[in-house]
Amino acid sequence: GCFGFATGVALDPVMMVSLRFGVGLGCGIGFPSVYTIVSEVCPTHVRGSITTLMIGFMPLGEIFAALLVLFVDKDLDHSQELCEMFEHWPNLLRPVECTWRTMCELSSLPAFVFLAFSTMLLTESPQYLVAHGRIDDARLVLQRMARRNGKTVDTGDLGDCAMEGPSASPTTYSFADALGQLVGGGMLCTVLFMMCAHFTKD
């Protein structure tokens, strides 16, 4: 959201490419995190549907972007007519024009709305909390999830879970090690294929 909004005030191509690279980094960090937390906290019988629904929001975002072009500057002539008609602001850098800058700023607003809802509703991964010895926090999260689903949950044995297996000794995360695992061994072809697929899609 921040990088997307800042694109509207890019002063030259290098700055714009750098900011859009930041947008790509945010997507690359966010998508795997979302899929991971959904697979953990969603009930099994709706897990596939929820994942599909999340992917379905991608074309909705593209439709939103197309509508912005239609309502902000459909002829790409820097006109301010539609800005005044729909009472939204022109871009911050050149406040006398409605251009692609305005579209960049407006298209980033849903990200901030999503951030607000995530802050209020999204919970930490119970598995992560247990693995790091935060048993009381994990109990609170599981109880909150149970209440939202009209269920009850027995969290009395979480302490025993934390004492079993390698998860009882949390390891320090290393980005370099994770990157080495991705490009090493038998995963390199899969990683390259997914990179090409996403590059082509976007």
PDB file of C-alpha atoms in Angstrom:
ATOM      1  CA  GLY A   1       0.000   0.000   0.000  1.00  0.00           C
ATOM      2  CA  CYS A   2       2.691   2.510   0.961  1.00  0.00           C
ATOM      3  CA  PHE A   3       4.851   1.741  -2.072  1.00  0.00           C
ATOM      4  CA  GLY A   4       1.788   1.803  -4.329  1.00  0.00           C
ATOM      5  CA  PHE A   5       0.649   5.163  -3.016  1.00  0.00           C
ATOM      6  CA  ALA A   6       4.163   6.584  -3.286  1.00  0.00           C
ATOM      7  CA  THR A   7       4.301   5.595  -6.961  1.00  0.00           C
ATOM      8  CA  GLY A   8       1.953   8.502  -7.602  1.00  0.00           C
ATOM      9  CA  VAL A   9       4.701  10.960  -6.678  1.00  0.00           C
ATOM     10  CA  ALA A  10       7.526   9.284  -8.599  1.00  0.00           C
ATOM     11  CA  LEU A  11       9.805  11.896 -10.143  1.00  0.00           C
ATOM     12  CA  ASP A  12      11.582   9.761 -12.744  1.00  0.00           C
ATOM     13  CA  PRO A  13      11.531   6.238 -14.212  1.00  0.00           C
ATOM     14  CA  VAL A  14      14.166   4.932 -11.789  1.00  0.00           C
ATOM     15  CA  MET A  15      12.138   6.065  -8.788  1.00  0.00           C
ATOM     16  CA  MET A  16       8.973   4.585 -10.251  1.00  0.00           C
ATOM     17  CA  VAL A  17      10.585   1.208 -10.992  1.00  0.00           C
ATOM     18  CA  SER A  18      12.063   1.120  -7.492  1.00  0.00           C
ATOM     19  CA  LEU A  19       8.693   1.834  -5.897  1.00  0.00           C
ATOM     20  CA  ARG A  20       6.925  -0.779  -8.029  1.00  0.00           C
ATOM     21  CA  PHE A  21       9.636  -3.237  -7.030  1.00  0.00           C
ATOM     22  CA  GLY A  22       8.658  -2.510  -3.445  1.00  0.00           C
ATOM     23  CA  VAL A  23       5.037  -3.303  -4.347  1.00  0.00           C
ATOM     24  CA  GLY A  24       6.196  -6.631  -5.748  1.00  0.00           C
ATOM     25  CA  LEU A  25       8.140  -7.387  -2.578  1.00  0.00           C
ATOM     26  CA  GLY A  26       5.030  -6.740  -0.523  1.00  0.00           C
ATOM     27  CA  CYS A  27       3.016  -9.128  -2.684  1.00  0.00           C
ATOM     28  CA  GLY A  28       5.733 -11.769  -2.487  1.00  0.00           C
ATOM     29  CA  ILE A  29       5.803 -11.546   1.300  1.00  0.00           C
ATOM     30  CA  GLY A  30       2.046 -11.277   1.759  1.00  0.00           C
ATOM     31  CA  PHE A  31       0.702 -14.052  -0.452  1.00  0.00           C
ATOM     32  CA  PRO A  32       2.608 -16.978   1.124  1.00  0.00           C
ATOM     33  CA  SER A  33       1.813 -15.662   4.606  1.00  0.00           C
ATOM     34  CA  VAL A  34      -1.906 -15.477   3.845  1.00  0.00           C
ATOM     35  CA  TYR A  35      -2.052 -18.966   2.349  1.00  0.00           C
ATOM     36  CA  THR A  36      -0.152 -20.376   5.329  1.00  0.00           C
ATOM     37  CA  ILE A  37      -2.356 -18.809   8.000  1.00  0.00           C
ATOM     38  CA  VAL A  38      -5.543 -19.749   6.127  1.00  0.00           C
ATOM     39  CA  SER A  39      -4.514 -23.387   5.882  1.00  0.00           C
ATOM     40  CA  GLU A  40      -3.920 -23.401   9.635  1.00  0.00           C
ATOM     41  CA  VAL A  41      -6.911 -21.542  11.037  1.00  0.00           C
ATOM     42  CA  CYS A  42      -9.707 -22.413   8.569  1.00  0.00           C
ATOM     43  CA  PRO A  43     -11.870 -25.485   9.214  1.00  0.00           C
ATOM     44  CA  THR A  44     -10.935 -28.363   6.920  1.00  0.00           C
ATOM     45  CA  HIS A  45     -14.279 -28.501   5.133  1.00  0.00           C
ATOM     46  CA  VAL A  46     -14.055 -24.864   3.944  1.00  0.00           C
ATOM     47  CA  ARG A  47     -10.291 -24.542   3.544  1.00  0.00           C
ATOM     48  CA  GLY A  48     -10.305 -25.078  -0.215  1.00  0.00           C
ATOM     49  CA  SER A  49     -13.227 -22.715  -0.708  1.00  0.00           C
ATOM     50  CA  ILE A  50     -11.590 -19.942   1.317  1.00  0.00           C
ATOM     51  CA  THR A  51      -8.338 -20.304  -0.611  1.00  0.00           C
ATOM     52  CA  THR A  52     -10.226 -20.166  -3.908  1.00  0.00           C
ATOM     53  CA  LEU A  53     -12.133 -17.119  -2.700  1.00  0.00           C
ATOM     54  CA  MET A  54      -8.861 -15.333  -1.920  1.00  0.00           C
ATOM     55  CA  ILE A  55      -7.556 -16.030  -5.418  1.00  0.00           C
ATOM     56  CA  GLY A  56     -10.882 -14.804  -6.799  1.00  0.00           C
ATOM     57  CA  PHE A  57     -10.212 -11.373  -5.330  1.00  0.00           C
ATOM     58  CA  MET A  58      -7.283 -10.933  -7.742  1.00  0.00           C
ATOM     59  CA  PRO A  59      -9.487 -10.447 -10.834  1.00  0.00           C
ATOM     60  CA  LEU A  60     -11.766  -8.260  -8.708  1.00  0.00           C
ATOM     61  CA  GLY A  61      -8.759  -6.049  -8.051  1.00  0.00           C
ATOM     62  CA  GLU A  62      -8.060  -5.903 -11.773  1.00  0.00           C
ATOM     63  CA  ILE A  63     -11.668  -4.866 -12.397  1.00  0.00           C
ATOM     64  CA  PHE A  64     -11.272  -2.177  -9.719  1.00  0.00           C
ATOM     65  CA  ALA A  65      -8.167  -0.889 -11.512  1.00  0.00           C
ATOM     66  CA  ALA A  66      -9.983  -0.850 -14.861  1.00  0.00           C
ATOM     67  CA  LEU A  67     -12.851   1.118 -13.331  1.00  0.00           C
ATOM     68  CA  LEU A  68     -10.347   3.633 -11.974  1.00  0.00           C
ATOM     69  CA  VAL A  69      -9.074   4.196 -15.492  1.00  0.00           C
ATOM     70  CA  LEU A  70     -12.659   4.651 -16.690  1.00  0.00           C
ATOM     71  CA  PHE A  71     -13.662   7.096 -13.970  1.00  0.00           C
ATOM     72  CA  VAL A  72     -10.392   8.991 -13.492  1.00  0.00           C
ATOM     73  CA  ASP A  73      -8.863   9.536 -16.926  1.00  0.00           C
ATOM     74  CA  LYS A  74     -10.527   7.277 -19.500  1.00  0.00           C
ATOM     75  CA  ASP A  75      -9.055   9.148 -22.471  1.00  0.00           C
ATOM     76  CA  LEU A  76      -5.622   9.497 -20.827  1.00  0.00           C
ATOM     77  CA  ASP A  77      -5.671  13.213 -21.628  1.00  0.00           C
ATOM     78  CA  HIS A  78      -4.881  14.494 -18.106  1.00  0.00           C
ATOM     79  CA  SER A  79      -8.345  15.974 -17.792  1.00  0.00           C
ATOM     80  CA  GLN A  80      -9.614  16.984 -14.372  1.00  0.00           C
ATOM     81  CA  GLU A  81     -13.261  16.772 -15.432  1.00  0.00           C
ATOM     82  CA  LEU A  82     -13.958  13.386 -13.894  1.00  0.00           C
ATOM     83  CA  CYS A  83     -12.041  14.222 -10.735  1.00  0.00           C
ATOM     84  CA  GLU A  84     -14.416  17.099 -10.132  1.00  0.00           C
ATOM     85  CA  MET A  85     -17.478  15.073 -11.131  1.00  0.00           C
ATOM     86  CA  PHE A  86     -16.816  12.281  -8.632  1.00  0.00           C
ATOM     87  CA  GLU A  87     -15.346  14.574  -5.976  1.00  0.00           C
ATOM     88  CA  HIS A  88     -12.070  12.767  -5.440  1.00  0.00           C
ATOM     89  CA  TRP A  89      -8.696  14.394  -5.376  1.00  0.00           C
ATOM     90  CA  PRO A  90      -6.244  14.891  -8.234  1.00  0.00           C
ATOM     91  CA  ASN A  91      -2.765  13.529  -7.676  1.00  0.00           C
ATOM     92  CA  LEU A  92      -0.598  15.012  -4.965  1.00  0.00           C
ATOM     93  CA  LEU A  93       2.372  15.896  -7.143  1.00  0.00           C
ATOM     94  CA  ARG A  94       0.360  17.734  -9.809  1.00  0.00           C
ATOM     95  CA  PRO A  95      -2.936  18.782  -8.198  1.00  0.00           C
ATOM     96  CA  VAL A  96      -4.251  20.325 -11.399  1.00  0.00           C
ATOM     97  CA  GLU A  97      -4.357  16.995 -13.246  1.00  0.00           C
ATOM     98  CA  CYS A  98      -6.038  13.598 -13.066  1.00  0.00           C
ATOM     99  CA  THR A  99      -3.483  11.168 -14.462  1.00  0.00           C
ATOM    100  CA  TRP A 100      -1.985   7.744 -13.866  1.00  0.00           C
ATOM    101  CA  ARG A 101      -0.624   9.258 -10.649  1.00  0.00           C
ATOM    102  CA  THR A 102      -4.155   9.673  -9.326  1.00  0.00           C
ATOM    103  CA  MET A 103      -4.908   6.066 -10.253  1.00  0.00           C
ATOM    104  CA  CYS A 104      -1.825   4.824  -8.377  1.00  0.00           C
ATOM    105  CA  GLU A 105      -2.876   6.707  -5.260  1.00  0.00           C
ATOM    106  CA  LEU A 106      -6.493   5.559  -5.373  1.00  0.00           C
ATOM    107  CA  SER A 107      -5.618   1.954  -6.215  1.00  0.00           C
ATOM    108  CA  SER A 108      -3.530   1.702  -3.051  1.00  0.00           C
ATOM    109  CA  LEU A 109      -6.390   2.648  -0.711  1.00  0.00           C
ATOM    110  CA  PRO A 110      -7.904  -0.883  -0.464  1.00  0.00           C
ATOM    111  CA  ALA A 111      -4.577  -2.088   0.951  1.00  0.00           C
ATOM    112  CA  PHE A 112      -4.914   0.297   3.897  1.00  0.00           C
ATOM    113  CA  VAL A 113      -8.515  -0.790   4.468  1.00  0.00           C
ATOM    114  CA  PHE A 114      -7.393  -4.410   4.464  1.00  0.00           C
ATOM    115  CA  LEU A 115      -4.606  -3.548   6.902  1.00  0.00           C
ATOM    116  CA  ALA A 116      -7.113  -2.029   9.316  1.00  0.00           C
ATOM    117  CA  PHE A 117      -9.367  -5.102   9.189  1.00  0.00           C
ATOM    118  CA  SER A 118      -6.367  -7.433   9.557  1.00  0.00           C
ATOM    119  CA  THR A 119      -5.173  -5.557  12.616  1.00  0.00           C
ATOM    120  CA  MET A 120      -8.573  -5.959  14.250  1.00  0.00           C
ATOM    121  CA  LEU A 121      -9.473  -9.494  13.182  1.00  0.00           C
ATOM    122  CA  LEU A 122      -6.342 -11.477  12.283  1.00  0.00           C
ATOM    123  CA  THR A 123      -4.799 -13.597  15.033  1.00  0.00           C
ATOM    124  CA  GLU A 124      -1.321 -14.996  15.400  1.00  0.00           C
ATOM    125  CA  SER A 125      -0.688 -18.561  14.319  1.00  0.00           C
ATOM    126  CA  PRO A 126      -1.387 -20.914  17.271  1.00  0.00           C
ATOM    127  CA  GLN A 127       1.256 -23.313  15.966  1.00  0.00           C
ATOM    128  CA  TYR A 128       3.837 -20.528  15.940  1.00  0.00           C
ATOM    129  CA  LEU A 129       2.931 -19.506  19.481  1.00  0.00           C
ATOM    130  CA  VAL A 130       3.186 -23.051  20.810  1.00  0.00           C
ATOM    131  CA  ALA A 131       6.480 -23.638  19.012  1.00  0.00           C
ATOM    132  CA  HIS A 132       7.914 -20.553  20.712  1.00  0.00           C
ATOM    133  CA  GLY A 133       6.658 -21.459  24.164  1.00  0.00           C
ATOM    134  CA  ARG A 134       3.883 -18.854  24.293  1.00  0.00           C
ATOM    135  CA  ILE A 135       1.315 -21.333  25.567  1.00  0.00           C
ATOM    136  CA  ASP A 136      -1.003 -18.815  27.236  1.00  0.00           C
ATOM    137  CA  ASP A 137      -1.167 -16.706  24.070  1.00  0.00           C
ATOM    138  CA  ALA A 138      -1.925 -19.818  22.005  1.00  0.00           C
ATOM    139  CA  ARG A 139      -4.775 -20.716  24.373  1.00  0.00           C
ATOM    140  CA  LEU A 140      -6.292 -17.259  24.000  1.00  0.00           C
ATOM    141  CA  VAL A 141      -6.110 -17.448  20.211  1.00  0.00           C
ATOM    142  CA  LEU A 142      -7.689 -20.910  20.075  1.00  0.00           C
ATOM    143  CA  GLN A 143     -10.455 -19.899  22.470  1.00  0.00           C
ATOM    144  CA  ARG A 144     -11.197 -16.797  20.383  1.00  0.00           C
ATOM    145  CA  MET A 145     -11.345 -18.907  17.224  1.00  0.00           C
ATOM    146  CA  ALA A 146     -13.675 -21.375  18.939  1.00  0.00           C
ATOM    147  CA  ARG A 147     -16.019 -18.591  20.077  1.00  0.00           C
ATOM    148  CA  ARG A 148     -16.234 -17.179  16.564  1.00  0.00           C
ATOM    149  CA  ASN A 149     -17.245 -20.621  15.287  1.00  0.00           C
ATOM    150  CA  GLY A 150     -19.686 -21.333  18.113  1.00  0.00           C
ATOM    151  CA  LYS A 151     -17.524 -24.151  19.462  1.00  0.00           C
ATOM    152  CA  THR A 152     -15.635 -25.023  22.614  1.00  0.00           C
ATOM    153  CA  VAL A 153     -12.041 -26.160  22.754  1.00  0.00           C
ATOM    154  CA  ASP A 154      -9.939 -27.919  25.379  1.00  0.00           C
ATOM    155  CA  THR A 155      -6.527 -26.247  25.509  1.00  0.00           C
ATOM    156  CA  GLY A 156      -5.267 -28.043  28.571  1.00  0.00           C
ATOM    157  CA  ASP A 157      -2.735 -30.198  26.709  1.00  0.00           C
ATOM    158  CA  LEU A 158      -0.959 -27.434  24.798  1.00  0.00           C
ATOM    159  CA  GLY A 159       1.871 -27.478  27.302  1.00  0.00           C
ATOM    160  CA  ASP A 160       2.463 -31.147  26.534  1.00  0.00           C
ATOM    161  CA  CYS A 161       2.523 -30.384  22.818  1.00  0.00           C
ATOM    162  CA  ALA A 162       5.198 -27.768  23.359  1.00  0.00           C
ATOM    163  CA  MET A 163       7.401 -30.278  25.149  1.00  0.00           C
ATOM    164  CA  GLU A 164       7.270 -32.832  22.339  1.00  0.00           C
ATOM    165  CA  GLY A 165       9.296 -32.931  19.174  1.00  0.00           C
ATOM    166  CA  PRO A 166      11.773 -30.478  17.681  1.00  0.00           C
ATOM    167  CA  SER A 167       9.312 -27.570  17.943  1.00  0.00           C
ATOM    168  CA  ALA A 168      10.143 -27.366  21.649  1.00  0.00           C
ATOM    169  CA  SER A 169      13.472 -25.801  20.641  1.00  0.00           C
ATOM    170  CA  PRO A 170      12.704 -22.873  18.347  1.00  0.00           C
ATOM    171  CA  THR A 171      15.333 -22.265  15.679  1.00  0.00           C
ATOM    172  CA  THR A 172      16.515 -18.848  14.569  1.00  0.00           C
ATOM    173  CA  TYR A 173      15.166 -17.902  11.163  1.00  0.00           C
ATOM    174  CA  SER A 174      17.732 -17.109   8.511  1.00  0.00           C
ATOM    175  CA  PHE A 175      16.711 -15.614   5.174  1.00  0.00           C
ATOM    176  CA  ALA A 176      19.956 -16.811   3.616  1.00  0.00           C
ATOM    177  CA  ASP A 177      19.280 -20.401   4.742  1.00  0.00           C
ATOM    178  CA  ALA A 178      15.699 -20.252   3.451  1.00  0.00           C
ATOM    179  CA  LEU A 179      16.905 -18.895   0.110  1.00  0.00           C
ATOM    180  CA  GLY A 180      19.528 -21.629  -0.060  1.00  0.00           C
ATOM    181  CA  GLN A 181      16.846 -24.274   0.425  1.00  0.00           C
ATOM    182  CA  LEU A 182      14.741 -22.771  -2.367  1.00  0.00           C
ATOM    183  CA  VAL A 183      17.505 -22.666  -4.975  1.00  0.00           C
ATOM    184  CA  GLY A 184      19.220 -25.862  -3.868  1.00  0.00           C
ATOM    185  CA  GLY A 185      18.318 -29.497  -4.120  1.00  0.00           C
ATOM    186  CA  GLY A 186      15.266 -30.524  -6.104  1.00  0.00           C
ATOM    187  CA  MET A 187      13.285 -27.293  -5.647  1.00  0.00           C
ATOM    188  CA  LEU A 188      15.121 -25.086  -8.139  1.00  0.00           C
ATOM    189  CA  CYS A 189      13.057 -26.124 -11.166  1.00  0.00           C
ATOM    190  CA  THR A 190       9.806 -25.565  -9.284  1.00  0.00           C
ATOM    191  CA  VAL A 191      10.946 -22.153  -8.056  1.00  0.00           C
ATOM    192  CA  LEU A 192      12.012 -21.069 -11.549  1.00  0.00           C
ATOM    193  CA  PHE A 193       8.732 -22.292 -13.023  1.00  0.00           C
ATOM    194  CA  MET A 194       6.687 -20.364 -10.455  1.00  0.00           C
ATOM    195  CA  MET A 195       8.773 -17.234 -11.012  1.00  0.00           C
ATOM    196  CA  CYS A 196       8.149 -17.412 -14.765  1.00  0.00           C
ATOM    197  CA  ALA A 197       4.450 -18.131 -14.253  1.00  0.00           C
ATOM    198  CA  HIS A 198       3.962 -15.127 -11.983  1.00  0.00           C
ATOM    199  CA  PHE A 199       6.084 -12.901 -14.199  1.00  0.00           C
ATOM    200  CA  THR A 200       3.916 -13.850 -17.198  1.00  0.00           C
ATOM    201  CA  LYS A 201       0.676 -13.425 -15.228  1.00  0.00           C
ATOM    202  CA  ASP A 202       1.552  -9.988 -13.906  1.00  0.00           C
TER     203      ASP A 202
END
